[in-house]
Tab-separated table of C-alpha atoms in Angstrom:
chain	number	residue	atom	x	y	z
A	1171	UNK	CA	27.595	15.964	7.525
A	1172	UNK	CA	25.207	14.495	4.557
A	1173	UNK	CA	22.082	13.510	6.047
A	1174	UNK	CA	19.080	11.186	4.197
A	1175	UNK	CA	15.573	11.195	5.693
A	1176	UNK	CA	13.025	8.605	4.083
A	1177	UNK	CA	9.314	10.106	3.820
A	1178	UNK	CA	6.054	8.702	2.850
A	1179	UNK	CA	2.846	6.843	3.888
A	1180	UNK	CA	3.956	3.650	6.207
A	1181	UNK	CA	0.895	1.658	4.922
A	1182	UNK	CA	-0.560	1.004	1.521
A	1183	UNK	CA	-2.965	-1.111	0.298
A	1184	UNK	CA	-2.885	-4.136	-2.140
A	1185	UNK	CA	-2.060	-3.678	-5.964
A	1186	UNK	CA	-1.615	0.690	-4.746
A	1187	UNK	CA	1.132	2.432	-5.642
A	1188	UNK	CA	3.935	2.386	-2.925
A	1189	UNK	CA	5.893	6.349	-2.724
A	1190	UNK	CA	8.335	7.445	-0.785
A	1191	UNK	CA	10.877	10.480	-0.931
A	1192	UNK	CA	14.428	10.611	-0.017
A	1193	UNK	CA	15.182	14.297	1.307
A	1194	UNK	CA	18.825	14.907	1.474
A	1195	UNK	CA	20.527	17.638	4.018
A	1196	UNK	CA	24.115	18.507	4.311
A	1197	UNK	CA	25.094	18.800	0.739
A	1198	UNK	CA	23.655	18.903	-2.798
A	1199	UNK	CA	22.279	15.858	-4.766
A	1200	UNK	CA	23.889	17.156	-7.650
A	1201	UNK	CA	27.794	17.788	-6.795
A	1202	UNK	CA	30.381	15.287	-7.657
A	1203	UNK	CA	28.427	13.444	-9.885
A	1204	UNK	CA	26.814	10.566	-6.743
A	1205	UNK	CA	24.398	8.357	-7.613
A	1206	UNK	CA	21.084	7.858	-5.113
A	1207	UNK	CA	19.828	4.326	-4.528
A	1208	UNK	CA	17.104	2.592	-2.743
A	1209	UNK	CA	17.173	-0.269	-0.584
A	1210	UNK	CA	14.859	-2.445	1.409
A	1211	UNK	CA	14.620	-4.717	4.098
A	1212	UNK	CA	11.692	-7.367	4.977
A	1213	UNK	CA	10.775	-7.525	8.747
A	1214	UNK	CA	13.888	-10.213	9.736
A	1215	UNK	CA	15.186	-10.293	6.155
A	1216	UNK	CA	17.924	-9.429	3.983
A	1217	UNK	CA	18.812	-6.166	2.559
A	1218	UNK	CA	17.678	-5.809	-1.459
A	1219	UNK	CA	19.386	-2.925	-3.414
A	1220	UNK	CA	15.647	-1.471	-5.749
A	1221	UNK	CA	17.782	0.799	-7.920
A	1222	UNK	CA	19.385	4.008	-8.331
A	1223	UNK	CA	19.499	7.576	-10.150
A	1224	UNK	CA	21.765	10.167	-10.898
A	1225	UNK	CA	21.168	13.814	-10.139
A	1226	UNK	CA	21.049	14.025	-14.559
A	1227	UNK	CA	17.962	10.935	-14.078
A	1228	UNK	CA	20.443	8.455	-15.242
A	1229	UNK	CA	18.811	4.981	-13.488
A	1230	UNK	CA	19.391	1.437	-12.734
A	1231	UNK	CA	16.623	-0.802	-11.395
A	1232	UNK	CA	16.920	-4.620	-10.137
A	1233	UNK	CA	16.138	-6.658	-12.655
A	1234	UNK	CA	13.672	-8.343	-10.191
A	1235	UNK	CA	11.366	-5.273	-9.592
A	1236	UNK	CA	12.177	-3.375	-13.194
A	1237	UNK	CA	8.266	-3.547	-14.265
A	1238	UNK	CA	7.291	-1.909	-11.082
A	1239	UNK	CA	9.942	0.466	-10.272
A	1240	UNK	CA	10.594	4.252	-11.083
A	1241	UNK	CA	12.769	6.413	-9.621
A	1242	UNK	CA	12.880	9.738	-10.392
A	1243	UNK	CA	15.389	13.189	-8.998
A	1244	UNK	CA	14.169	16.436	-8.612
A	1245	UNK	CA	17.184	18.547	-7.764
A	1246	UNK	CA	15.542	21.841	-6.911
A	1247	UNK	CA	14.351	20.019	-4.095
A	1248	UNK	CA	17.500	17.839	-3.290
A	1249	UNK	CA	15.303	15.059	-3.532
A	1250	UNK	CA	15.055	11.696	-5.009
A	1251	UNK	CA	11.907	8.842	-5.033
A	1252	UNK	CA	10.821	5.747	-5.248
A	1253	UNK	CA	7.469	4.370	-6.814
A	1254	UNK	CA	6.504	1.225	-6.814
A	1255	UNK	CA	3.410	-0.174	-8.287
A	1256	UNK	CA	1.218	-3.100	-7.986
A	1257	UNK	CA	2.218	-4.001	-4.429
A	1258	UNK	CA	1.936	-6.845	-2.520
A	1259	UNK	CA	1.855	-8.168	1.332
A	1260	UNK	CA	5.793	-9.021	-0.017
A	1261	UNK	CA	6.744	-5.740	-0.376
A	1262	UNK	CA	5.984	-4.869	3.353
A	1263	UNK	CA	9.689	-3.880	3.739
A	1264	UNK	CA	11.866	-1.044	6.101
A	1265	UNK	CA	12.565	1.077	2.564
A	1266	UNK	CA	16.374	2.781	3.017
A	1267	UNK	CA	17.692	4.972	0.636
A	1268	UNK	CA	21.503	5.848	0.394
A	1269	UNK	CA	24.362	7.254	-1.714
A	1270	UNK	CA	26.276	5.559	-3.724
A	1271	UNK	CA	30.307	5.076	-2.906
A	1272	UNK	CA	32.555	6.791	-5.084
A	1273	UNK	CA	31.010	9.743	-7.032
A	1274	UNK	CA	32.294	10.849	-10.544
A	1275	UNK	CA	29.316	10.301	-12.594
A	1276	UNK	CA	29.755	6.142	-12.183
A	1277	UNK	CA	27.226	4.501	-11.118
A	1278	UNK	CA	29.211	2.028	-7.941
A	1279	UNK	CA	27.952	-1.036	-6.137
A	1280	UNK	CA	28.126	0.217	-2.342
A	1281	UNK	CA	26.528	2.883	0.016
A	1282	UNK	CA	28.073	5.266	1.873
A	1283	UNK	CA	25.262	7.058	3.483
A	1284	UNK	CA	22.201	5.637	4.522
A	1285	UNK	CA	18.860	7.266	5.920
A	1286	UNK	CA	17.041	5.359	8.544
A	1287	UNK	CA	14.972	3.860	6.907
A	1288	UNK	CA	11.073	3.944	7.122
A	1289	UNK	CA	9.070	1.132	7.582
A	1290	UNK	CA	6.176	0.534	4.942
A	1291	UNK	CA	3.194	-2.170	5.416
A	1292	UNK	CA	0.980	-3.596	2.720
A	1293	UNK	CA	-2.049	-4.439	3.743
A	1294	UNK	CA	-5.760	-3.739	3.118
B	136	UNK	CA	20.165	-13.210	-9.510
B	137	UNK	CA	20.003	-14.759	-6.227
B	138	UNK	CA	20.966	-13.819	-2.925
B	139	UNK	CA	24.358	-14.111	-2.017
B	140	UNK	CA	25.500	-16.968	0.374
B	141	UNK	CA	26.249	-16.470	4.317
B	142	UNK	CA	25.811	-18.309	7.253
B	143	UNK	CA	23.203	-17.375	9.063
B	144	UNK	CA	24.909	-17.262	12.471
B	145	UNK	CA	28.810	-17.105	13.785
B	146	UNK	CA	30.119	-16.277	17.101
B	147	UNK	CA	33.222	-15.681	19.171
B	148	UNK	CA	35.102	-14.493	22.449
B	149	UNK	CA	36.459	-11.302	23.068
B	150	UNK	CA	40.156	-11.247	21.432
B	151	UNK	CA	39.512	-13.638	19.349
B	152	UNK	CA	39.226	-13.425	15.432
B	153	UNK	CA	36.467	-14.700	13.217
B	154	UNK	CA	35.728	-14.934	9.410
B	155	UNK	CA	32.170	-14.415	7.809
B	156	UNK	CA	31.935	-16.269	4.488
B	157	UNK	CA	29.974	-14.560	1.069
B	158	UNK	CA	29.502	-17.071	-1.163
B	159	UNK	CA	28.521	-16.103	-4.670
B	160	UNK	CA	29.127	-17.260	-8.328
B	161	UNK	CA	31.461	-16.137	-11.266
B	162	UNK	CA	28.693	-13.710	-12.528
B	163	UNK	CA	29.362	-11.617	-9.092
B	164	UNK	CA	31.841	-12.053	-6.574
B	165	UNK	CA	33.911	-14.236	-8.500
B	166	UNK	CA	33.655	-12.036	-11.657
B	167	UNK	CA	34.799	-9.002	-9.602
B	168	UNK	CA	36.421	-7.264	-6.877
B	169	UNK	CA	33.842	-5.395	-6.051
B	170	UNK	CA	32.946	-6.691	-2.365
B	171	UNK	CA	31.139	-4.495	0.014
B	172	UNK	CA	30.626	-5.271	3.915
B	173	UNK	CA	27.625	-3.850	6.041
B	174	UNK	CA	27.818	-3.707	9.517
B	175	UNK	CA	23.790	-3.138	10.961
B	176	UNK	CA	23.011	-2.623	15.081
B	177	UNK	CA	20.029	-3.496	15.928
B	178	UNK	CA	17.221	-0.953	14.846
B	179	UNK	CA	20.359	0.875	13.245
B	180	UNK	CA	21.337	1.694	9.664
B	181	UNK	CA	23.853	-0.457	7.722
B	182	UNK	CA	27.288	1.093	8.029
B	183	UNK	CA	29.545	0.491	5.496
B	184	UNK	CA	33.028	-1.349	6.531
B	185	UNK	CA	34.488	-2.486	3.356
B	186	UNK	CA	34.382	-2.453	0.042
B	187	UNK	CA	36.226	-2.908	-3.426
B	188	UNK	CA	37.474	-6.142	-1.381
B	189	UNK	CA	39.599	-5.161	1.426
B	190	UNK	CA	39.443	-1.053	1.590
B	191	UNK	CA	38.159	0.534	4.909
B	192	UNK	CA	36.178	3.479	4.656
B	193	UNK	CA	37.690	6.462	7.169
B	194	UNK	CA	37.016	5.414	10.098
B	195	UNK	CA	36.496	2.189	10.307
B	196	UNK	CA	38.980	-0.254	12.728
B	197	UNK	CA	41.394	-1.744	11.327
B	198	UNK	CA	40.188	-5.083	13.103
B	199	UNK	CA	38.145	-5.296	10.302
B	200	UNK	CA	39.519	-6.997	6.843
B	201	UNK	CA	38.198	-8.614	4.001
B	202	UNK	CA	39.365	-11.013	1.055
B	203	UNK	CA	38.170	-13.400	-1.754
B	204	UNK	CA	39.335	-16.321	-3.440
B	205	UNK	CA	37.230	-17.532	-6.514
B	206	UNK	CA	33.507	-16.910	-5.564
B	207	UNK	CA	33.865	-16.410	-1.972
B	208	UNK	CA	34.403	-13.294	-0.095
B	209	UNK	CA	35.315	-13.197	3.681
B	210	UNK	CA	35.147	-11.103	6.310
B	211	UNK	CA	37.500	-11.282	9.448
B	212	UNK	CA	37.056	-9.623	12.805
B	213	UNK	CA	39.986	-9.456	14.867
B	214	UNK	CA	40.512	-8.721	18.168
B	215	UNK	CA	36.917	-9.225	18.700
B	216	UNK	CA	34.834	-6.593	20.849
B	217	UNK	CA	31.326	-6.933	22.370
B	218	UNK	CA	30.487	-3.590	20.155
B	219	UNK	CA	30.984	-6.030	16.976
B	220	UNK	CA	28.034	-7.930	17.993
B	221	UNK	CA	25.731	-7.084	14.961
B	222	UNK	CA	24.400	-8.283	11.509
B	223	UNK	CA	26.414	-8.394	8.573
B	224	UNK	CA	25.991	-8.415	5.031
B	225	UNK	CA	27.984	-8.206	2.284
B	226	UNK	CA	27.417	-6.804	-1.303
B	227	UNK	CA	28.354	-7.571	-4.682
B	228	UNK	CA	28.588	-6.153	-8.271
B	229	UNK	CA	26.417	-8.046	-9.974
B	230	UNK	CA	26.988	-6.829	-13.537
B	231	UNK	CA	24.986	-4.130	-16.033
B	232	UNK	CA	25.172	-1.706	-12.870
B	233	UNK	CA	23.461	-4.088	-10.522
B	234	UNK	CA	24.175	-4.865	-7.097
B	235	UNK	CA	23.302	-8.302	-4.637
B	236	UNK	CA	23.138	-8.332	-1.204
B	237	UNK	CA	23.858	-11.842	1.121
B	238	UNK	CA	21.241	-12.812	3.424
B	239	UNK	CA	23.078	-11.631	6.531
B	240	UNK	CA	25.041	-13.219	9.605
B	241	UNK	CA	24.223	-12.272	13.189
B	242	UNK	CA	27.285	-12.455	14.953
B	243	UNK	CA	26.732	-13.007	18.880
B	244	UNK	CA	29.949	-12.072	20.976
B	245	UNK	CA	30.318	-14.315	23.525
C-alpha cells in the first residue's frame, strides 16, 4: 500500500525559508508517470492545493504562491519537497502532500493518496 | 482564483439524503467536469470520494454521488450514517494545470 510521510521543522521564523520533504513508501515515485503535489491547510481553514512535480521535475505551482514556491524530486530517494520562502504568520498551515489521480505522465486535478500531514508554525 | 463556494454547515438524520453545494464560475467548475470530493475526519487525512464529476474511487459507498449543472457541483449522501459526519470539500480544475479547493462543509449527523 503507497504510503506518504511529511518531514521537516514544525516552526520557522518570519521572512525564513519554510522546507519540508515528502518520503514516499510502498512504491516508486517514478512508475506510471504520477504527479506529487502539495497541499495545505490553515488551523480551521480550507484546504489550498501549493503545486505539483513529476518524477522528470515537470511542475505546476498556484498562481497565488508562484514567487515563493519550488518544488523539486529527487528520485533516488523517492522523495519530493516543498520550499517556500519569505514566510509569514499566514503560512502557519498543516502542509499535506499527495499523489495525483490518474497517472500517465498528465498532470490531474485530484489526490489519491495523502500523507498526514505535518503541522508547521510561523512565528519568531 | 478564489475559493470555491460551500456552505459552511449542513446536517441530517440517519436514512436520510442530503446534497452539499460547490459553487464556482465558468473558468472552473462550469468550464469542466473535473469535480473532486474530499471526505476529512477529524484530525484525519482527506479521502478522496469523487471525482471527474460522479466516479467513485474503489471503495467508496455507493451512498455517495455527485453532479453539476452550470457552475455548481453537488454532492449527495444517501442513506445517511453517523460515520458520514465529517468535513467536505470539493475540488476543481481550474485551468493551465491548476486546481481550487471550496472552503469546506461540516456535516453534523443528527
Amino acid at each position: 500500500q503507497l504510503q506518504l510521510q511529511e518531514s521537516g521543522p514544525g516552526l520557522v521564523k518570519p521572512s525564513e525559508t519554510l522546507s519540508l520533504t515528502c518520503t514516499v513508501s510502498g512504491g516508486s515515485i517514478s512508475s506510471s508517470g504520477y504527479y506529487w503535489g502539495w497541499i495545505r491547510q490553515p488551523p480551521g481553514k480550507g484546504l489550498e492545493w501549493i503545486g505539483s512535480i513529476s518524477y522528470s521535475g515537470n511542475t505546476f505551482y498556484n498562481p497565488s504562491l508562484k514567487s515563493r514556491v519550488t518544488i523539486s524530486v529527487d528520485t533516488s530517494k523517492n522523495q519530493f519537497s516543498l520550499k517556500l520562502s519569505s514566510v509569514t504568520a499566514a503560512d502557519t498551515a498543516l502542509y499535506y502532500c499527495a499523489r495525483h489521480g490518474g497517472g500517465g505522465n498528465f498532470w490531474t486535478y485530484y489526490f489519491d493518496f495523502w500523507g498526514q500531514g505535518t503541522l508547521v508554525t510561523v512565528s519568531s | 482564483q478564489s475559493a470555491l463556494t460551500q456552505p459552511a454547515s449542513v446536517s441530517g438524520s440517519p436514512g436520510q439524503s442530503i446534497t452539499i453545494s460547490c459553487t464556482g464560475t465558468s473558468s472552473d467548475v462550469g468550464g469542466y467536469n473535473y469535480v473532486s470530493w474530499y471526505q476529512q475526519h477529524p484530525g484525519k487525512a482527506p479521502k478522496l470520494m469523487i471525482f471527474d464529476v460522479n466516479i467513485r474511487p474503489s471503495g467508496v459507498s455507493n451512498r455517495f454521488s455527485g453532479s453539476k449543472s452550470g457552475n455548481t457541483a453537488s454532492l449527495t449522501i444517501s442513506g445517511l450514517q453517523a460515520e458520514d459526519e465529517a468535513d467536505y470539500y470539493c475540488s476543481s480544475y481550474a485551468g493551465s494545470s491548476t486546481a481550487l479547493f471550496g472552503g469546506g462543509t461540516k456535516l453534523t449527523v443528527l
